[in-house]
Amino acid sequence: MKNFTSKMDKRTGLMTTSFVVFAVAVPFVMYKLGAPRVSLFMVSLIMALAFITSYMMIPQLFLNDKTIVIKNNFVNIKIHFDDINTIEENPKIGLNIRTMGVGGLFGHFGYFNGNDVWYVTNIHNKVKIEMKSGKIYMISPENPEEFIKKVKNFS
């Protein structure tokens, strides 16, 4: 099984760094302003949970001779080549509506544009997989051209 996991792009890295700075600064400022301990605890807990949950959602992307495997701490999705209708690069960065998920902290994970399922860590390396069932997956392998070529050669 070959690993095609992509590194974060600069924009995602900047958003993640900004969140960390914000998550540290807000409780610090609240403490300095004399906020109640309960408020300080709740804000710190929410920020920590958002950070940890998002980190646990970072996907690993593998390819073997019959399936694409998308794996993180919450899911283990297997996409069989026989179930794929189309697979293509999708380098455009347009307006995408986050229906439910993470939009920038360590990547873009969850439901976007209605029912499209995204496991994207590098917004510039997106590959769109449309299933025969109509379901759409968006992933970001390290080398999209090589990834698509391997999938098409195996199927």
Tab-separated table of C-alpha atoms in Angstrom:
chain	number	residue	atom	x	y	z
A	1	MET	CA	0.000	0.000	0.000
A	2	LYS	CA	1.518	3.321	-1.105
A	3	ASN	CA	1.082	6.392	1.063
A	4	PHE	CA	-0.069	9.517	-0.823
A	5	THR	CA	-0.719	11.732	2.227
A	6	SER	CA	-0.233	15.429	1.434
A	7	LYS	CA	1.400	18.099	3.561
A	8	MET	CA	-0.521	21.235	4.529
A	9	ASP	CA	-0.428	24.158	2.121
A	10	LYS	CA	0.787	27.579	3.321
A	11	ARG	CA	-2.716	29.020	3.735
A	12	THR	CA	-3.838	26.101	5.902
A	13	GLY	CA	-0.609	26.330	7.920
A	14	LEU	CA	-1.205	30.044	8.468
A	15	MET	CA	-4.808	29.424	9.553
A	16	THR	CA	-3.672	26.714	11.972
A	17	THR	CA	-0.945	28.943	13.416
A	18	SER	CA	-3.416	31.825	13.764
A	19	PHE	CA	-5.851	29.583	15.630
A	20	VAL	CA	-3.118	28.470	18.064
A	21	VAL	CA	-2.130	32.099	18.753
A	22	PHE	CA	-5.794	33.048	19.215
A	23	ALA	CA	-6.437	30.003	21.453
A	24	VAL	CA	-3.576	31.023	23.736
A	25	ALA	CA	-4.221	34.780	23.645
A	26	VAL	CA	-7.945	34.743	24.472
A	27	PRO	CA	-7.670	32.863	27.801
A	28	PHE	CA	-4.600	34.942	28.707
A	29	VAL	CA	-6.433	38.219	28.082
A	30	MET	CA	-9.489	36.908	29.938
A	31	TYR	CA	-7.252	36.020	32.906
A	32	LYS	CA	-5.623	39.472	32.898
A	33	LEU	CA	-9.050	41.147	32.797
A	34	GLY	CA	-10.222	39.103	35.785
A	35	ALA	CA	-12.771	36.894	34.046
A	36	PRO	CA	-14.478	34.310	36.264
A	37	ARG	CA	-12.616	31.018	36.498
A	38	VAL	CA	-15.561	29.095	35.065
A	39	SER	CA	-15.540	31.258	31.926
A	40	LEU	CA	-11.785	30.927	31.601
A	41	PHE	CA	-12.025	27.151	31.969
A	42	MET	CA	-14.879	26.812	29.448
A	43	VAL	CA	-13.159	28.929	26.783
A	44	SER	CA	-9.888	27.035	27.255
A	45	LEU	CA	-11.706	23.685	27.087
A	46	ILE	CA	-13.577	24.598	23.891
A	47	MET	CA	-10.377	25.816	22.203
A	48	ALA	CA	-8.475	22.678	23.263
A	49	LEU	CA	-11.255	20.355	22.074
A	50	ALA	CA	-11.453	22.135	18.697
A	51	PHE	CA	-7.688	21.822	18.282
A	52	ILE	CA	-7.487	18.151	19.322
A	53	THR	CA	-10.525	17.080	17.292
A	54	SER	CA	-9.243	18.833	14.169
A	55	TYR	CA	-5.812	17.278	14.604
A	56	MET	CA	-7.379	13.826	14.906
A	57	MET	CA	-9.214	14.406	11.608
A	58	ILE	CA	-6.023	14.775	9.530
A	59	PRO	CA	-6.380	12.035	6.914
A	60	GLN	CA	-3.870	9.478	5.752
A	61	LEU	CA	-4.314	8.526	2.102
A	62	PHE	CA	-3.275	5.115	0.784
A	63	LEU	CA	-3.582	3.359	-2.540
A	64	ASN	CA	-3.384	-0.356	-3.226
A	65	ASP	CA	-4.229	-2.365	-6.321
A	66	LYS	CA	-8.031	-2.207	-5.876
A	67	THR	CA	-8.934	0.547	-3.402
A	68	ILE	CA	-8.264	4.061	-2.208
A	69	VAL	CA	-8.115	4.168	1.597
A	70	ILE	CA	-8.846	7.391	3.489
A	71	LYS	CA	-8.090	6.947	7.170
A	72	ASN	CA	-8.036	9.130	10.258
A	73	ASN	CA	-8.940	8.584	13.919
A	74	PHE	CA	-12.663	8.652	13.131
A	75	VAL	CA	-13.072	6.982	9.727
A	76	ASN	CA	-11.608	4.257	7.563
A	77	ILE	CA	-13.134	4.795	4.115
A	78	LYS	CA	-12.408	2.317	1.341
A	79	ILE	CA	-13.219	3.423	-2.189
A	80	HIS	CA	-13.165	0.499	-4.605
A	81	PHE	CA	-12.013	1.355	-8.123
A	82	ASP	CA	-15.060	-0.408	-9.587
A	83	ASP	CA	-17.324	2.100	-7.803
A	84	ILE	CA	-15.591	5.188	-9.266
A	85	ASN	CA	-17.361	6.981	-12.100
A	86	THR	CA	-14.758	9.753	-12.643
A	87	ILE	CA	-11.520	10.879	-11.028
A	88	GLU	CA	-9.927	14.190	-11.918
A	89	GLU	CA	-7.723	16.967	-10.613
A	90	ASN	CA	-9.558	19.945	-9.155
A	91	PRO	CA	-6.955	22.680	-8.606
A	92	LYS	CA	-9.415	25.580	-8.550
A	93	ILE	CA	-9.917	27.422	-5.298
A	94	GLY	CA	-13.396	28.854	-5.491
A	95	LEU	CA	-16.159	29.507	-3.041
A	96	ASN	CA	-16.988	26.348	-1.113
A	97	ILE	CA	-19.748	26.248	1.453
A	98	ARG	CA	-18.918	24.242	4.559
A	99	THR	CA	-22.034	22.270	5.455
A	100	MET	CA	-20.511	20.493	8.482
A	101	GLY	CA	-16.849	20.091	9.272
A	102	VAL	CA	-13.496	21.807	9.709
A	103	GLY	CA	-12.572	24.606	7.332
A	104	GLY	CA	-8.887	25.436	7.685
A	105	LEU	CA	-7.571	24.072	10.979
A	106	PHE	CA	-5.072	21.397	9.813
A	107	GLY	CA	-7.075	21.139	6.562
A	108	HIS	CA	-10.610	20.978	5.237
A	109	PHE	CA	-12.529	17.950	6.501
A	110	GLY	CA	-16.210	17.104	6.486
A	111	TYR	CA	-19.153	18.027	4.284
A	112	PHE	CA	-18.823	20.905	1.835
A	113	ASN	CA	-21.175	22.202	-0.892
A	114	GLY	CA	-24.025	20.059	0.370
A	115	ASN	CA	-22.947	16.415	0.426
A	116	ASP	CA	-19.394	16.503	-0.966
A	117	VAL	CA	-17.096	14.743	1.515
A	118	TRP	CA	-13.722	16.454	1.850
A	119	TYR	CA	-10.468	15.092	3.300
A	120	VAL	CA	-8.176	17.854	2.036
A	121	THR	CA	-4.933	18.989	3.680
A	122	ASN	CA	-3.528	20.837	0.661
A	123	ILE	CA	-6.086	22.985	-1.157
A	124	HIS	CA	-3.853	23.135	-4.267
A	125	ASN	CA	-3.604	19.326	-4.704
A	126	LYS	CA	-7.308	18.469	-4.751
A	127	VAL	CA	-8.598	15.404	-6.582
A	128	LYS	CA	-12.326	14.974	-7.126
A	129	ILE	CA	-13.690	11.429	-7.075
A	130	GLU	CA	-17.248	11.020	-8.277
A	131	MET	CA	-18.773	7.681	-7.434
A	132	LYS	CA	-21.265	5.804	-9.585
A	133	SER	CA	-23.751	6.404	-6.758
A	134	GLY	CA	-23.343	10.180	-7.231
A	135	LYS	CA	-21.403	10.726	-3.997
A	136	ILE	CA	-18.378	13.019	-4.332
A	137	TYR	CA	-15.117	12.740	-2.398
A	138	MET	CA	-12.476	15.461	-2.472
A	139	ILE	CA	-9.001	14.386	-1.360
A	140	SER	CA	-5.508	15.873	-1.628
A	141	PRO	CA	-2.771	13.390	-2.508
A	142	GLU	CA	0.826	14.667	-2.452
A	143	ASN	CA	1.175	14.207	-6.223
A	144	PRO	CA	-2.272	14.368	-7.867
A	145	GLU	CA	-1.092	13.500	-11.389
A	146	GLU	CA	0.719	10.355	-10.247
A	147	PHE	CA	-2.194	9.385	-8.006
A	148	ILE	CA	-4.772	9.669	-10.808
A	149	LYS	CA	-2.493	7.819	-13.223
A	150	LYS	CA	-2.088	4.921	-10.777
A	151	VAL	CA	-5.832	4.698	-10.113
A	152	LYS	CA	-6.620	4.713	-13.849
A	153	ASN	CA	-3.916	2.083	-14.552
A	154	PHE	CA	-5.239	-0.233	-11.833
A	155	SER	CA	-8.915	0.018	-12.795
